[in-house]
mmCIF file of C-alpha atoms in Angstrom:
data_model
loop_
_atom_site.group_PDB
_atom_site.id
_atom_site.type_symbol
_atom_site.label_atom_id
_atom_site.label_comp_id
_atom_site.label_asym_id
_atom_site.label_seq_id
_atom_site.Cartn_x
_atom_site.Cartn_y
_atom_site.Cartn_z
ATOM 1 C CA UNK O 1 -1.407 27.167 -38.660
ATOM 2 C CA UNK O 2 -3.419 24.512 -36.326
ATOM 3 C CA UNK O 3 -2.622 20.983 -36.006
ATOM 4 C CA UNK O 4 -5.093 18.629 -37.850
ATOM 5 C CA UNK O 5 -7.322 16.114 -35.971
ATOM 6 C CA UNK O 6 -5.105 13.485 -37.259
ATOM 7 C CA UNK O 7 -2.024 14.943 -35.652
ATOM 8 C CA UNK O 8 -3.801 15.248 -32.408
ATOM 9 C CA UNK O 9 -4.873 11.845 -32.481
ATOM 10 C CA UNK O 10 -1.577 10.400 -33.126
ATOM 11 C CA UNK O 11 -0.031 12.503 -30.468
ATOM 12 C CA UNK O 12 -2.759 11.137 -27.933
ATOM 13 C CA UNK O 13 -2.481 7.601 -28.867
ATOM 14 C CA UNK O 14 1.447 7.778 -28.461
ATOM 15 C CA UNK O 15 1.157 9.443 -24.879
ATOM 16 C CA UNK O 16 -1.431 6.553 -23.720
ATOM 17 C CA UNK O 17 0.809 3.750 -25.239
ATOM 18 C CA UNK O 18 3.932 5.435 -23.239
ATOM 19 C CA UNK O 19 2.025 5.872 -20.077
ATOM 20 C CA UNK O 20 0.591 2.526 -20.197
ATOM 21 C CA UNK O 21 4.014 0.799 -20.807
ATOM 22 C CA UNK O 22 5.432 3.224 -17.971
ATOM 23 C CA UNK O 23 2.822 2.191 -15.774
ATOM 24 C CA UNK O 24 2.988 -1.637 -16.239
ATOM 25 C CA UNK O 25 7.005 -1.800 -15.964
ATOM 26 C CA UNK O 26 6.608 0.344 -12.799
ATOM 27 C CA UNK O 27 6.786 -1.421 -9.416
ATOM 28 C CA UNK O 28 7.583 -4.964 -11.134
ATOM 29 C CA UNK O 29 10.592 -5.397 -9.027
ATOM 30 C CA UNK O 30 10.291 -4.978 -5.306
ATOM 31 C CA UNK O 31 13.672 -4.394 -3.125
ATOM 32 C CA UNK O 32 13.849 -5.754 0.100
ATOM 33 C CA UNK O 33 16.418 -4.150 2.816
ATOM 34 C CA UNK O 34 17.497 -5.622 6.030
ATOM 35 C CA UNK O 35 15.853 -4.548 9.315
ATOM 36 C CA UNK O 36 18.575 -6.016 11.473
ATOM 37 C CA UNK O 37 22.456 -5.872 11.314
ATOM 38 C CA UNK O 38 24.617 -9.076 11.656
ATOM 39 C CA UNK O 39 25.894 -12.218 10.031
ATOM 40 C CA UNK O 40 24.287 -13.815 7.512
ATOM 41 C CA UNK O 41 23.316 -17.312 8.150
ATOM 42 C CA UNK O 42 20.681 -18.244 5.452
ATOM 43 C CA UNK O 43 19.391 -16.695 2.689
ATOM 44 C CA UNK O 44 16.485 -17.579 0.216
ATOM 45 C CA UNK O 45 17.366 -19.063 -3.213
ATOM 46 C CA UNK O 46 17.129 -16.929 -6.279
ATOM 47 C CA UNK O 47 14.004 -18.506 -8.238
ATOM 48 C CA UNK O 48 12.000 -19.309 -5.346
ATOM 49 C CA UNK O 49 8.541 -18.411 -5.253
ATOM 50 C CA UNK O 50 7.689 -16.531 -2.089
ATOM 51 C CA UNK O 51 4.565 -15.371 -0.419
ATOM 52 C CA UNK O 52 4.047 -12.016 1.708
ATOM 53 C CA UNK O 53 5.858 -12.759 5.036
ATOM 54 C CA UNK O 54 8.289 -15.446 3.819
ATOM 55 C CA UNK O 55 11.610 -15.143 5.520
ATOM 56 C CA UNK O 56 14.102 -14.065 3.046
ATOM 57 C CA UNK O 57 17.214 -13.434 5.059
ATOM 58 C CA UNK O 58 18.246 -14.764 8.694
ATOM 59 C CA UNK O 59 21.312 -13.160 10.605
ATOM 60 C CA UNK O 60 22.765 -14.357 13.835
ATOM 61 C CA UNK O 61 22.529 -12.082 16.736
ATOM 62 C CA UNK O 62 23.372 -12.334 20.331
ATOM 63 C CA UNK O 63 19.851 -13.901 21.004
ATOM 64 C CA UNK O 64 20.307 -16.237 17.885
ATOM 65 C CA UNK O 65 19.029 -16.556 14.534
ATOM 66 C CA UNK O 66 16.434 -13.757 13.605
ATOM 67 C CA UNK O 67 14.781 -12.945 10.361
ATOM 68 C CA UNK O 68 16.433 -9.787 8.996
ATOM 69 C CA UNK O 69 14.179 -9.602 5.958
ATOM 70 C CA UNK O 70 10.864 -10.793 5.071
ATOM 71 C CA UNK O 71 8.852 -10.366 1.925
ATOM 72 C CA UNK O 72 6.430 -7.546 1.459
ATOM 73 C CA UNK O 73 4.740 -9.113 -1.609
ATOM 74 C CA UNK O 74 4.029 -12.526 -3.442
ATOM 75 C CA UNK O 75 6.486 -13.151 -6.323
ATOM 76 C CA UNK O 76 9.529 -14.632 -7.591
ATOM 77 C CA UNK O 77 13.265 -14.086 -6.146
ATOM 78 C CA UNK O 78 15.083 -12.289 -8.912
ATOM 79 C CA UNK O 79 18.375 -11.718 -7.028
ATOM 80 C CA UNK O 80 20.134 -12.447 -3.933
ATOM 81 C CA UNK O 81 22.796 -9.825 -2.959
ATOM 82 C CA UNK O 82 24.218 -11.115 0.106
ATOM 83 C CA UNK O 83 25.300 -14.437 1.210
ATOM 84 C CA UNK O 84 25.947 -16.716 4.151
ATOM 85 C CA UNK O 85 28.801 -15.391 6.072
ATOM 86 C CA UNK O 86 28.420 -11.807 4.875
ATOM 87 C CA UNK O 87 28.072 -9.031 7.392
ATOM 88 C CA UNK O 88 25.035 -6.813 6.621
ATOM 89 C CA UNK O 89 23.739 -3.481 8.431
ATOM 90 C CA UNK O 90 20.149 -2.519 9.008
ATOM 91 C CA UNK O 91 18.898 -0.892 5.821
ATOM 92 C CA UNK O 92 21.119 -2.835 3.294
ATOM 93 C CA UNK O 93 19.352 -3.930 0.216
ATOM 94 C CA UNK O 94 19.442 -7.884 0.453
ATOM 95 C CA UNK O 95 16.848 -9.336 -2.055
ATOM 96 C CA UNK O 96 14.725 -8.192 -5.060
ATOM 97 C CA UNK O 97 11.597 -9.779 -5.901
ATOM 98 C CA UNK O 98 9.688 -9.692 -9.085
ATOM 99 C CA UNK O 99 6.124 -9.013 -7.860
ATOM 100 C CA UNK O 100 3.146 -11.241 -8.728
ATOM 101 C CA UNK O 101 0.676 -10.212 -11.401
ATOM 102 C CA UNK O 102 -2.475 -9.450 -9.544
#
């Protein structure tokens, strides 16, 4: 027995809605990782609006304070996973940003 046109249309509609919801949800939160190791000196505040290039985390090194993470997208800081005084390593997840809708 062949499926009816109505059931094919219903399945197609459900697939389109599912894919649309998945695409809208994907990529909204952007993880930012440290590019340096060191003692955290300062961090951006949760809820802060940032632009691409904004310094998110500063660490102390032998040569002085250096940005360890910068925003790669415009958006709002949703979560800061480190605090001043913490020791972080290169590659550690430090901040999550909810990307701005374009």
